[in-house]
Amino acid sequence: MSNSYTVLWTNDLCRELIRGGFAGQRPTVLFGGPHQSRPSFRRAGVAAGDRVFAVRAWRAALYPVCAMEVRQIVDYDRAGAELADEDYPRLTHWRPLKSGCISEVVIGAPGTPIRFDAPLPGDCLEQLTFRSRRGERKLKYVEDGRLLRALSLQGIYRLAPDSADILARHLTDQAAEA
C-alpha cells in the first residue's frame, strides 16, 4: 500500500517559482537533503509509488501547491549516471527547487499543476491528520480554521489516508475550476 506525505515549501521558494513562471507546470522532480529547509525524503520513509504533496503556509492558511507520485529516489551525486536520458533535463528545468544543500533527487510522473491561489478551506484544515510509528496526530496550531504557525509542517510527514484524500480532492477540484 502506498503512502502520502507532505513537504513544506518555504515562501521564498514559492515566490521564486511564481517569478520564474512555474505556476501551472507539473513537477517531475523534487530535491531532498540533510537539513530542515530541504528535508530527506528517504529518511522520512518515502518510497516508489508514494505520493508527495507540496504545501505552503501563508497568511494563516495552508495552500496545497501540487502533488507528485514518486517513481524513484536517487543520490544527487549519482543522478547523472542513474537517471534515464529523458529524466536528466528535468534536473536543470526544476533548478529553483534545488536550493540549499541537496543529497537526493526524487523523480516522478508529472504531478498536478502547481498553483498558489487555492487555500485549503478551514474545515478541511482542522481535519488534517498525520501518522507515525507512535500513532496519529492532528495538525497543530490550527484555531478556528486558521493556521497560526507552520512549525508542525516543517519536514516531511506521512498523512493519514483520509487527509491524503482531502488534499487530493482539493487539488483535483481546483484543477477542474481552472
Backbone as a printed PyTorch tensor [residue, N CA C, xyz], in Angstrom:
tensor([[[  0.8460,  -1.1800,   0.0000],
         [  0.0000,   0.0000,   0.0000],
         [  0.8920,   1.2450,   0.0000]],

        [[  0.5920,   2.1790,  -0.8710],
         [  1.3910,   3.4010,  -0.9490],
         [  0.9270,   4.3950,   0.1210]],

        [[  1.8310,   5.2820,   0.4640],
         [  1.5630,   6.3170,   1.4550],
         [  1.5810,   7.6820,   0.7870]],

        [[  1.0930,   8.6720,   1.5150],
         [  1.1440,  10.0560,   1.0540],
         [  1.8240,  10.8920,   2.1230]],

        [[  2.5730,  11.8860,   1.6730],
         [  3.3710,  12.7310,   2.5550],
         [  3.1870,  14.1960,   2.1850]],

        [[  3.4560,  15.0660,   3.1630],
         [  3.5310,  16.4970,   2.8710],
         [  4.9830,  16.9380,   2.9730]],

        [[  5.3390,  17.9150,   2.1690],
         [  6.6190,  18.6100,   2.2980],
         [  6.3010,  20.0950,   2.2240]],

        [[  6.8110,  20.8490,   3.1860],
         [  6.5490,  22.2810,   3.2380],
         [  7.5160,  23.0260,   2.3360]],

        [[  6.9700,  23.7810,   1.3960],
         [  7.7850,  24.6640,   0.5710],
         [  7.7770,  26.0350,   1.2290]],

        [[  8.9540,  26.6260,   1.3730],
         [  9.0630,  27.9370,   2.0020],
         [  8.4170,  29.0070,   1.1220]],

        [[  8.0690,  30.0990,   1.7430],
         [  7.5040,  31.2100,   0.9740],
         [  8.5210,  31.7930,   0.0100]],

        [[  9.8000,  31.7780,   0.3800],
         [ 10.8420,  32.2390,  -0.5480],
         [ 10.8730,  31.3740,  -1.8050]],

        [[ 10.8030,  30.0590,  -1.6240],
         [ 10.7900,  29.1570,  -2.7740],
         [  9.5440,  29.4020,  -3.6230]],

        [[  8.4050,  29.5430,  -2.9900],
         [  7.1630,  29.7690,  -3.7370],
         [  7.2140,  31.0770,  -4.5280]],

        [[  7.7540,  32.1220,  -3.9230],
         [  7.8880,  33.3940,  -4.6570],
         [  8.8200,  33.2280,  -5.8570]],

        [[  9.9000,  32.4730,  -5.6870],
         [ 10.8270,  32.2400,  -6.7970],
         [ 10.1460,  31.4570,  -7.9210]],

        [[  9.3480,  30.4750,  -7.5720],
         [  8.6240,  29.7010,  -8.5870],
         [  7.5970,  30.5710,  -9.3080]],

        [[  6.9370,  31.4430,  -8.5770],
         [  5.9700,  32.3580,  -9.2030],
         [  6.6890,  33.2830, -10.1820]],

        [[  7.7800,  33.9100,  -9.7230],
         [  8.5510,  34.8140, -10.5910],
         [  9.0990,  34.0840, -11.8140]],

        [[  9.4640,  32.8070, -11.6440],
         [ 10.0390,  32.0320, -12.7450],
         [  9.0050,  31.4560, -13.7020]],

        [[  7.7210,  31.7010, -13.4450],
         [  6.6820,  31.2220, -14.3540],
         [  6.3640,  29.7340, -14.2200]],

        [[  6.5940,  29.1530, -13.0550],
         [  6.3450,  27.7220, -12.8720],
         [  4.9000,  27.4020, -12.5120]],

        [[  4.0980,  28.4010, -12.1690],
         [  2.6870,  28.1510, -11.8730],
         [  2.0340,  27.5090, -13.0950]],

        [[  1.2730,  26.4640, -12.8590],
         [  0.6090,  25.7310, -13.9370],
         [  1.4230,  24.5700, -14.4860]],

        [[  2.7250,  24.5460, -14.2170],
         [  3.5510,  23.4250, -14.6760],
         [  3.3920,  22.2320, -13.7410]],

        [[  3.6760,  21.0510, -14.2650],
         [  3.5460,  19.8110, -13.4920],
         [  4.9380,  19.3430, -13.0700]],

        [[  5.2120,  19.3150, -11.7620],
         [  6.5590,  18.9110, -11.3260],
         [  6.8510,  17.4480, -11.6450]],

        [[  8.0910,  17.1750, -11.9940],
         [  8.5480,  15.8090, -12.2500],
         [  9.7590,  15.4740, -11.3870]],

        [[ 10.2440,  16.4550, -10.6300],
         [ 11.4450,  16.3020,  -9.8140],
         [ 11.2520,  17.0410,  -8.4950]],

        [[ 11.7190,  16.4460,  -7.4170],
         [ 11.8190,  17.1080,  -6.1220],
         [ 13.2250,  16.8360,  -5.6000]],

        [[ 13.6990,  17.6790,  -4.7130],
         [ 15.0390,  17.5080,  -4.1610],
         [ 14.9540,  17.4270,  -2.6440]],

        [[ 15.7850,  16.5750,  -2.0630],
         [ 15.8360,  16.4450,  -0.6170],
         [ 17.2610,  16.5100,  -0.1320]],

        [[ 17.4170,  16.7510,   1.1440],
         [ 18.7580,  16.8470,   1.7110],
         [ 18.7550,  16.6190,   3.2020]],

        [[ 19.8530,  16.9510,   3.8380],
         [ 20.0030,  16.6550,   5.2580],
         [ 19.4900,  17.7370,   6.2050]],

        [[ 18.9850,  18.8410,   5.6900],
         [ 18.6200,  19.9680,   6.5540],
         [ 17.1140,  20.1800,   6.5930]],

        [[ 16.6620,  20.8680,   7.6210],
         [ 15.2370,  21.1040,   7.8090],
         [ 14.6240,  21.8950,   6.6560]],

        [[ 15.3850,  22.8060,   6.0640],
         [ 14.8500,  23.6010,   4.9580],
         [ 14.6820,  22.7600,   3.6940]],

        [[ 15.4010,  21.6840,   3.5690],
         [ 15.2970,  20.7770,   2.4330],
         [ 15.4510,  19.3480,   2.9970]],

        [[ 14.3840,  18.8100,   3.6180],
         [ 14.4890,  17.5340,   4.3280],
         [ 14.6460,  16.3160,   3.4030]],

        [[ 15.0910,  15.2230,   3.9940],
         [ 15.3310,  13.9830,   3.2660],
         [ 14.0450,  13.1750,   3.1040]],

        [[ 13.7250,  12.8610,   1.8680],
         [ 12.5630,  12.0170,   1.5920],
         [ 12.8310,  10.5880,   2.0530]],

        [[ 14.0270,  10.1080,   1.8280],
         [ 14.3700,   8.7440,   2.2600],
         [ 14.2350,   8.5940,   3.7630]],

        [[ 14.7980,   9.5340,   4.5060],
         [ 14.7510,   9.4510,   5.9670],
         [ 13.3020,   9.4760,   6.4620]],

        [[ 12.4270,  10.1460,   5.7300],
         [ 11.0140,  10.1960,   6.1030],
         [ 10.2750,   8.9130,   5.7280]],

        [[ 10.9240,   8.0250,   4.9580],
         [ 10.2940,   6.7660,   4.5770],
         [  9.5970,   6.7800,   3.2300]],

        [[  9.7610,   7.8290,   2.4700],
         [  9.1270,   7.9310,   1.1510],
         [  9.7580,   6.8970,   0.2200]],

        [[  8.9240,   6.2110,  -0.5600],
         [  9.3960,   5.1650,  -1.4700],
         [  8.6460,   5.2620,  -2.7990]],

        [[  9.1150,   4.5020,  -3.7690],
         [  8.4500,   4.4560,  -5.0770],
         [  6.9830,   4.0870,  -4.8870]],

        [[  6.1170,   4.7890,  -5.6190],
         [  4.6810,   4.5550,  -5.5250],
         [  3.9790,   5.4790,  -4.5510]],

        [[  4.7320,   6.1230,  -3.6640],
         [  4.1340,   7.0640,  -2.7180],
         [  3.8230,   8.3790,  -3.4180]],

        [[  2.9830,   9.1620,  -2.7800],
         [  2.6000,  10.4730,  -3.3140],
         [  3.0870,  11.5490,  -2.3520]],

        [[  3.6450,  12.6280,  -2.9140],
         [  4.1360,  13.7490,  -2.1130],
         [  3.3120,  14.9830,  -2.4630]],

        [[  2.7670,  15.6170,  -1.4220],
         [  2.0340,  16.8680,  -1.5720],
         [  2.9400,  17.9980,  -1.1020]],

        [[  3.2650,  18.9180,  -1.9940],
         [  3.9760,  20.1280,  -1.5860],
         [  2.9300,  21.1060,  -1.0770]],

        [[  3.1900,  21.6960,   0.0940],
         [  2.2510,  22.6370,   0.6910],
         [  2.9820,  23.9200,   1.0590]],

        [[  2.2060,  24.9850,   1.1500],
         [  2.7310,  26.2950,   1.5320],
         [  1.8650,  26.8510,   2.6600]],

        [[  2.4990,  27.3440,   3.7000],
         [  1.7890,  28.0290,   4.7720],
         [  1.9660,  29.5280,   4.5410]],

        [[  0.8450,  30.2270,   4.3620],
         [  0.9220,  31.6510,   4.0510],
         [ -0.3420,  32.3530,   4.5310]],

        [[ -0.1580,  33.4240,   5.2780],
         [ -1.2590,  34.2600,   5.7510],
         [ -2.3580,  33.4500,   6.4380]],

        [[ -1.9490,  32.6320,   7.4110],
         [ -2.8570,  31.8470,   8.2570],
         [ -3.6500,  30.7980,   7.4820]],

        [[ -3.1300,  30.3850,   6.3250],
         [ -3.8100,  29.3630,   5.5230],
         [ -2.7870,  28.3450,   5.0340]],

        [[ -3.2840,  27.1880,   4.6800],
         [ -2.4560,  26.1440,   4.0840],
         [ -2.8520,  26.0110,   2.6160]],

        [[ -1.8610,  26.1030,   1.7550],
         [ -2.0790,  26.0060,   0.3150],
         [ -1.4880,  24.7000,  -0.1950]],

        [[ -2.3090,  23.7370,  -0.6100],
         [ -1.7670,  22.5760,  -1.3120],
         [ -1.2800,  23.0720,  -2.6820]],

        [[  0.0190,  23.0060,  -2.9160],
         [  0.6110,  23.5890,  -4.1170],
         [  0.5580,  22.6060,  -5.2790]],

        [[  0.9130,  21.3500,  -5.0260],
         [  0.9020,  20.3310,  -6.0720],
         [  1.1130,  18.9700,  -5.4210]],

        [[  0.9600,  17.9290,  -6.2120],
         [  1.2270,  16.5590,  -5.7580],
         [  1.9660,  15.8310,  -6.8640]],

        [[  2.8090,  14.8910,  -6.4690],
         [  3.5690,  14.1050,  -7.4440],
         [  3.7350,  12.6890,  -6.9180]],

        [[  3.5610,  11.7080,  -7.7960],
         [  3.8070,  10.3150,  -7.4230],
         [  5.2760,   9.9910,  -7.6540]],

        [[  5.8900,   9.3540,  -6.6630],
         [  7.3160,   9.0440,  -6.7050],
         [  7.5560,   7.8030,  -7.5620]],

        [[  8.4800,   7.9450,  -8.5120],
         [  8.9090,   6.8040,  -9.3270],
         [ 10.1970,   6.2060,  -8.7710]],

        [[ 11.1370,   7.0780,  -8.3830],
         [ 12.3870,   6.6130,  -7.7970],
         [ 13.0750,   7.7590,  -7.0680]],

        [[ 13.9520,   7.3750,  -6.1430],
         [ 14.7870,   8.3390,  -5.4260],
         [ 16.2280,   7.9240,  -5.6520]],

        [[ 17.0490,   8.8580,  -6.1170],
         [ 18.4610,   8.5650,  -6.3910],
         [ 19.3330,   9.5670,  -5.6490]],

        [[ 20.5710,   9.1690,  -5.3810],
         [ 21.5330,  10.0850,  -4.7730],
         [ 21.8320,  11.2090,  -5.7560]],

        [[ 21.8760,  12.4170,  -5.2660],
         [ 22.1420,  13.5670,  -6.1240],
         [ 23.4900,  13.4320,  -6.8340]],

        [[ 24.4960,  12.9580,  -6.1130],
         [ 25.8340,  12.8120,  -6.6950],
         [ 25.8780,  11.7860,  -7.8220]],

        [[ 24.9370,  10.8600,  -7.8470],
         [ 24.9200,   9.8100,  -8.8590],
         [ 23.7770,   9.9770,  -9.8630]],

        [[ 23.0760,  11.0880,  -9.7880],
         [ 21.8970,  11.2870, -10.6380],
         [ 22.2390,  11.1910, -12.1190]],

        [[ 23.3710,  11.7430, -12.5300],
         [ 23.7470,  11.7030, -13.9440],
         [ 23.9370,  10.2840, -14.4470]],

        [[ 24.4600,   9.4050, -13.6190],
         [ 24.6970,   8.0160, -14.0190],
         [ 23.4530,   7.1500, -13.8880]],

        [[ 22.5780,   7.4690, -12.9380],
         [ 21.4290,   6.6080, -12.6580],
         [ 20.1540,   6.9810, -13.4010]],

        [[ 20.0360,   8.2270, -13.8210],
         [ 18.7970,   8.6590, -14.4560],
         [ 18.7860,   8.3300, -15.9440]],

        [[ 17.6020,   8.0580, -16.4330],
         [ 17.4310,   7.8640, -17.8700],
         [ 17.7100,   9.1920, -18.5770]],

        [[ 18.1180,   9.1140, -19.8190],
         [ 18.4610,  10.3260, -20.5770],
         [ 17.3340,  11.3580, -20.5770]],

        [[ 16.0790,  10.9030, -20.6620],
         [ 14.9640,  11.8530, -20.7060],
         [ 14.6930,  12.4890, -19.3390]],

        [[ 15.1850,  11.8830, -18.2530],
         [ 14.9890,  12.4570, -16.9290],
         [ 16.0020,  13.5540, -16.6040]],

        [[ 17.1670,  13.4700, -17.1750],
         [ 18.2370,  14.3910, -16.8020],
         [ 17.9150,  15.8640, -17.0830]],

        [[ 17.2940,  16.2110, -18.2220],
         [ 16.9560,  17.6340, -18.4450],
         [ 15.9890,  18.1950, -17.4010]],

        [[ 15.2240,  17.3210, -16.7570],
         [ 14.2950,  17.7790, -15.7220],
         [ 15.0410,  18.4120, -14.5500]],

        [[ 16.2430,  17.9130, -14.2850],
         [ 17.0200,  18.4620, -13.1670],
         [ 17.3250,  19.9380, -13.3800]],

        [[ 17.6850,  20.2950, -14.5960],
         [ 18.0060,  21.7000, -14.8550],
         [ 16.7350,  22.5540, -14.9470]],

        [[ 15.6630,  21.9920, -15.4960],
         [ 14.4150,  22.7540, -15.5990],
         [ 13.8770,  23.1100, -14.2090]],

        [[ 13.9330,  22.1690, -13.2970],
         [ 13.3970,  22.3780, -11.9520],
         [ 14.4580,  22.8920, -10.9880]],

        [[ 15.4640,  23.5540, -11.4980],
         [ 16.5690,  24.1120, -10.7240],
         [ 16.1140,  24.9350,  -9.5150]],

        [[ 15.0490,  25.7400,  -9.5870],
         [ 14.6490,  26.5180,  -8.4090],
         [ 14.3060,  25.6510,  -7.1860]],

        [[ 13.8780,  24.4040,  -7.4100],
         [ 13.5620,  23.5210,  -6.2870],
         [ 14.8140,  23.0290,  -5.5800]],

        [[ 15.9610,  23.2740,  -6.1700],
         [ 17.2200,  22.7170,  -5.7060],
         [ 17.9500,  23.6110,  -4.7160]],

        [[ 17.3250,  24.5870,  -4.1500],
         [ 18.0150,  25.4990,  -3.2360],
         [ 18.5250,  24.7550,  -2.0030]],

        [[ 19.6570,  25.2010,  -1.5040],
         [ 20.2090,  24.6140,  -0.2940],
         [ 21.0750,  23.3980,  -0.5590]],

        [[ 21.3620,  22.6860,   0.5030],
         [ 22.2150,  21.5030,   0.4590],
         [ 21.3740,  20.2880,   0.0330]],

        [[ 21.7080,  19.6830,  -1.0900],
         [ 20.9110,  18.6090,  -1.6800],
         [ 21.6920,  17.2980,  -1.6420]],

        [[ 21.0130,  16.2060,  -1.2880],
         [ 21.6630,  14.8980,  -1.3000],
         [ 20.8680,  13.8520,  -2.0710]],

        [[ 19.6220,  14.1670,  -2.4520],
         [ 18.8080,  13.1750,  -3.1630],
         [ 17.8700,  13.8510,  -4.1550]],

        [[ 17.5220,  13.0850,  -5.1760],
         [ 16.6080,  13.5550,  -6.2130],
         [ 15.4350,  12.5860,  -6.2680]],

        [[ 14.2270,  13.1370,  -6.2000],
         [ 13.0080,  12.3420,  -6.3170],
         [ 12.4780,  12.5560,  -7.7290]],

        [[ 12.3650,  11.4700,  -8.4750],
         [ 11.8580,  11.5190,  -9.8480],
         [ 10.4370,  10.9560,  -9.8320]],

        [[  9.5460,  11.6090, -10.5400],
         [  8.1720,  11.1310, -10.5680],
         [  7.5000,  11.3890, -11.8860]],

        [[  6.3250,  10.8150, -12.0070],
         [  5.4680,  11.1090, -13.1510],
         [  5.0210,  12.5630, -13.0190]],

        [[  4.6830,  13.2260, -14.1200],
         [  4.2170,  14.6120, -13.9970],
         [  3.0880,  14.7190, -12.9730]],

        [[  3.2530,  15.6360, -12.0300],
         [  2.2940,  15.8030, -10.9530],
         [  1.1410,  16.6990, -11.3420]],

        [[  0.4290,  17.1460, -10.3360],
         [ -0.6730,  18.0790, -10.5750],
         [ -0.0840,  19.4590, -10.8670]],

        [[ -0.7850,  20.2990, -11.5800],
         [ -0.2620,  21.6450, -11.8660],
         [  0.0130,  22.4260, -10.5800]],

        [[  1.1250,  23.1290, -10.5720],
         [  1.4870,  23.9700,  -9.4290],
         [  0.5590,  25.1680,  -9.3950]],

        [[  0.0100,  25.4240,  -8.2050],
         [ -0.8310,  26.6130,  -8.0300],
         [ -0.6380,  27.1750,  -6.6350]],

        [[ -0.7750,  28.4730,  -6.5560],
         [ -0.5270,  29.1810,  -5.3050],
         [ -1.7440,  29.9820,  -4.8480]],

        [[ -2.8830,  29.7570,  -5.4840],
         [ -4.0310,  30.6310,  -5.2640],
         [ -5.2460,  29.9460,  -4.6610]],

        [[ -5.0900,  28.7370,  -4.1200],
         [ -6.2590,  27.9950,  -3.6400],
         [ -6.0020,  27.4280,  -2.2390]],

        [[ -6.2740,  28.2200,  -1.1880],
         [ -6.0660,  27.7130,   0.1680],
         [ -7.0510,  26.5980,   0.5070]],

        [[ -6.6030,  25.7100,   1.3600],
         [ -7.4690,  24.6440,   1.8540],
         [ -8.5200,  25.2730,   2.7680]],

        [[ -9.7980,  24.9440,   2.5940],
         [-10.8210,  25.5180,   3.4780],
         [-10.5350,  25.1670,   4.9450]],

        [[-10.9220,  26.0690,   5.8340],
         [-10.6530,  25.9120,   7.2540],
         [-11.1740,  24.6230,   7.8520]],

        [[-12.3730,  24.1830,   7.4320],
         [-12.9080,  22.9360,   7.9920],
         [-12.0560,  21.7400,   7.5670]],

        [[-11.4950,  21.7630,   6.3780],
         [-10.5930,  20.6900,   5.9270],
         [ -9.2630,  20.7640,   6.6740]],

        [[ -8.7850,  21.9760,   6.9020],
         [ -7.5320,  22.1760,   7.6290],
         [ -7.6180,  21.5480,   9.0180]],

        [[ -8.7510,  21.7240,   9.6690],
         [ -8.9430,  21.1820,  11.0200],
         [ -8.9900,  19.6640,  11.0370]],

        [[ -9.2490,  19.0360,   9.9000],
         [ -9.3280,  17.5740,   9.8290],
         [ -7.9910,  16.9040,   9.5260]],

        [[ -6.9960,  17.6630,   9.0650],
         [ -5.7300,  17.0500,   8.6480],
         [ -5.0720,  16.2920,   9.7940]],

        [[ -4.7050,  15.0430,   9.4900],
         [ -4.1170,  14.1460,  10.4730],
         [ -2.8870,  13.4910,   9.8660]],

        [[ -1.8560,  13.3410,  10.6920],
         [ -0.6050,  12.7190,  10.2760],
         [ -0.3980,  11.4280,  11.0520]],

        [[  0.3240,  10.4880,  10.4330],
         [  0.6040,   9.1900,  11.0560],
         [  2.0980,   9.0250,  11.2790]],

        [[  2.4270,   8.3770,  12.3700],
         [  3.8100,   7.9910,  12.6460],
         [  3.7770,   6.6500,  13.3600]],

        [[  4.9440,   6.1520,  13.7100],
         [  5.0000,   4.8840,  14.4510],
         [  4.3190,   5.0110,  15.8090]],

        [[  4.2670,   6.2160,  16.3370],
         [  3.6610,   6.4410,  17.6550],
         [  2.1560,   6.6530,  17.5940]],

        [[  1.5810,   6.7100,  16.4170],
         [  0.1420,   6.9110,  16.2990],
         [ -0.1920,   8.0690,  15.3840]],

        [[ -1.3720,   8.6270,  15.5760],
         [ -1.8390,   9.7290,  14.7420],
         [ -1.8510,  11.0230,  15.5420]],

        [[ -1.6810,  12.1420,  14.8150],
         [ -1.7790,  13.4680,  15.4290],
         [ -2.4420,  14.4220,  14.4420]],

        [[ -3.2150,  15.3170,  14.9900],
         [ -3.8190,  16.3790,  14.1800],
         [ -2.7630,  17.4340,  13.8830]],

        [[ -2.9800,  18.2060,  12.8390],
         [ -2.1180,  19.3310,  12.5320],
         [ -2.2020,  20.3170,  13.6910]],

        [[ -1.0600,  20.6970,  14.2170],
         [ -1.0250,  21.6100,  15.3640],
         [ -1.1690,  23.0630,  14.9110]],

        [[ -1.4790,  23.8920,  15.8650],
         [ -1.5650,  25.3460,  15.6820],
         [ -2.6730,  25.7560,  14.7090]],

        [[ -3.7500,  24.9820,  14.6980],
         [ -4.9360,  25.3380,  13.9110],
         [ -6.0090,  25.7860,  14.8890]],

        [[ -6.5460,  26.9740,  14.6370],
         [ -7.5740,  27.5220,  15.5150],
         [ -8.6120,  28.2300,  14.6620]],

        [[ -9.8520,  27.8550,  14.8240],
         [-10.9540,  28.4590,  14.0690],
         [-10.7050,  28.4310,  12.5640]],

        [[-10.1570,  27.3230,  12.0680],
         [ -9.9300,  27.1650,  10.6350],
         [ -8.7590,  27.9500,  10.0910]],

        [[ -7.9010,  28.4740,  10.9860],
         [ -6.7380,  29.2660,  10.5750],
         [ -5.4690,  28.5830,  11.0670]],

        [[ -4.4530,  28.5930,  10.2370],
         [ -3.1620,  28.0290,  10.5960],
         [ -2.3280,  29.1380,  11.2310]],

        [[ -2.1300,  29.0570,  12.5440],
         [ -1.4440,  30.1210,  13.2770],
         [  0.0720,  30.0350,  13.1370]],

        [[  0.6020,  28.8160,  13.0130],
         [  2.0450,  28.6030,  12.8340],
         [  2.2660,  27.4000,  11.9360]],

        [[  3.3700,  27.4280,  11.1950],
         [  3.6900,  26.3240,  10.2780],
         [  4.6770,  25.3340,  10.8850]],

        [[  5.0050,  25.5040,  12.1470],
         [  6.0290,  24.6890,  12.7920],
         [  5.7870,  23.1870,  12.6410]],

        [[  4.5500,  22.7450,  12.7740],
         [  4.2720,  21.3020,  12.7180],
         [  4.2380,  20.7680,  11.2790]],

        [[  4.5150,  21.6180,  10.3110],
         [  4.5880,  21.1910,   8.9070],
         [  6.0290,  21.1320,   8.3930]],

        [[  6.9700,  21.6580,   9.1690],
         [  8.3610,  21.6990,   8.7140],
         [  8.9470,  20.3000,   8.7350]],

        [[  9.2990,  19.8200,   7.5620],
         [  9.7910,  18.4570,   7.4020],
         [  8.9270,  17.7240,   6.3900]],

        [[  9.0060,  16.4140,   6.4380],
         [  8.1900,  15.5670,   5.5690],
         [  7.4070,  14.6440,   6.4890]],

        [[  6.0740,  14.6800,   6.3690],
         [  5.2310,  13.9170,   7.2780],
         [  4.2330,  13.0630,   6.5140]],

        [[  4.0110,  11.8520,   7.0320],
         [  3.0750,  10.9120,   6.3990],
         [  1.6500,  11.2770,   6.7950]],

        [[  0.8070,  11.3830,   5.8070],
         [ -0.5950,  11.7250,   6.0140],
         [ -1.4290,  10.4800,   6.3150]],

        [[ -2.4550,  10.6450,   7.1350],
         [ -3.4660,   9.6080,   7.2780],
         [ -4.2100,   9.5230,   5.9460]],

        [[ -4.6960,   8.3480,   5.5590],
         [ -5.3550,   8.2090,   4.2450],
         [ -6.4880,   9.2010,   3.9990]],

        [[ -7.3170,   9.4620,   5.0000],
         [ -8.4180,  10.4220,   4.8130],
         [ -7.8890,  11.8240,   4.5330]],

        [[ -6.7840,  12.1820,   5.1720],
         [ -6.1900,  13.5030,   4.9590],
         [ -5.5700,  13.6040,   3.5690]],

        [[ -4.9500,  12.5150,   3.1110],
         [ -4.4160,  12.4960,   1.7430],
         [ -5.5520,  12.6770,   0.7440]],

        [[ -6.6900,  12.0560,   1.0230],
         [ -7.8540,  12.2060,   0.1460],
         [ -8.3560,  13.6480,   0.1220]],

        [[ -8.3310,  14.3160,   1.2740],
         [ -8.7580,  15.7230,   1.3470],
         [ -7.8740,  16.5840,   0.4460]],

        [[ -6.5530,  16.4070,   0.5620],
         [ -5.6350,  17.2110,  -0.2590],
         [ -5.7780,  16.8720,  -1.7430]],

        [[ -5.8980,  15.5910,  -2.0610],
         [ -6.0420,  15.1820,  -3.4690],
         [ -7.3320,  15.7370,  -4.0680]],

        [[ -8.4240,  15.6590,  -3.3240],
         [ -9.7050,  16.1940,  -3.8090],
         [ -9.6150,  17.6950,  -4.0270]],

        [[ -8.9640,  18.3830,  -3.0980],
         [ -8.8210,  19.8330,  -3.2230],
         [ -8.0540,  20.1970,  -4.4990]],

        [[ -6.9340,  19.5180,  -4.7340],
         [ -6.1490,  19.8010,  -5.9460],
         [ -6.9300,  19.4570,  -7.2080]],

        [[ -7.6530,  18.3620,  -7.1850],
         [ -8.4570,  17.9530,  -8.3420],
         [ -9.5820,  18.9610,  -8.6040]],

        [[-10.2680,  19.3610,  -7.5400],
         [-11.3600,  20.3310,  -7.6930],
         [-10.8420,  21.6680,  -8.2170]],

        [[ -9.6950,  22.1070,  -7.7220],
         [ -9.1290,  23.3830,  -8.1670],
         [ -8.6940,  23.3070,  -9.6300]],

        [[ -8.1440,  22.1630, -10.0480],
         [ -7.7370,  21.9920, -11.4400],
         [ -8.9580,  22.0170, -12.3620]],

        [[-10.0650,  21.4380, -11.8980],
         [-11.2840,  21.4090, -12.7180],
         [-11.8610,  22.8090, -12.8810]],

        [[-11.6990,  23.6440, -11.8550],
         [-12.2420,  25.0120, -11.9070],
         [-11.3790,  25.9360, -12.7730]],

        [[-10.1070,  25.5890, -12.9200],
         [ -9.1820,  26.4760, -13.6560],
         [ -9.4240,  26.4570, -15.1380]]])
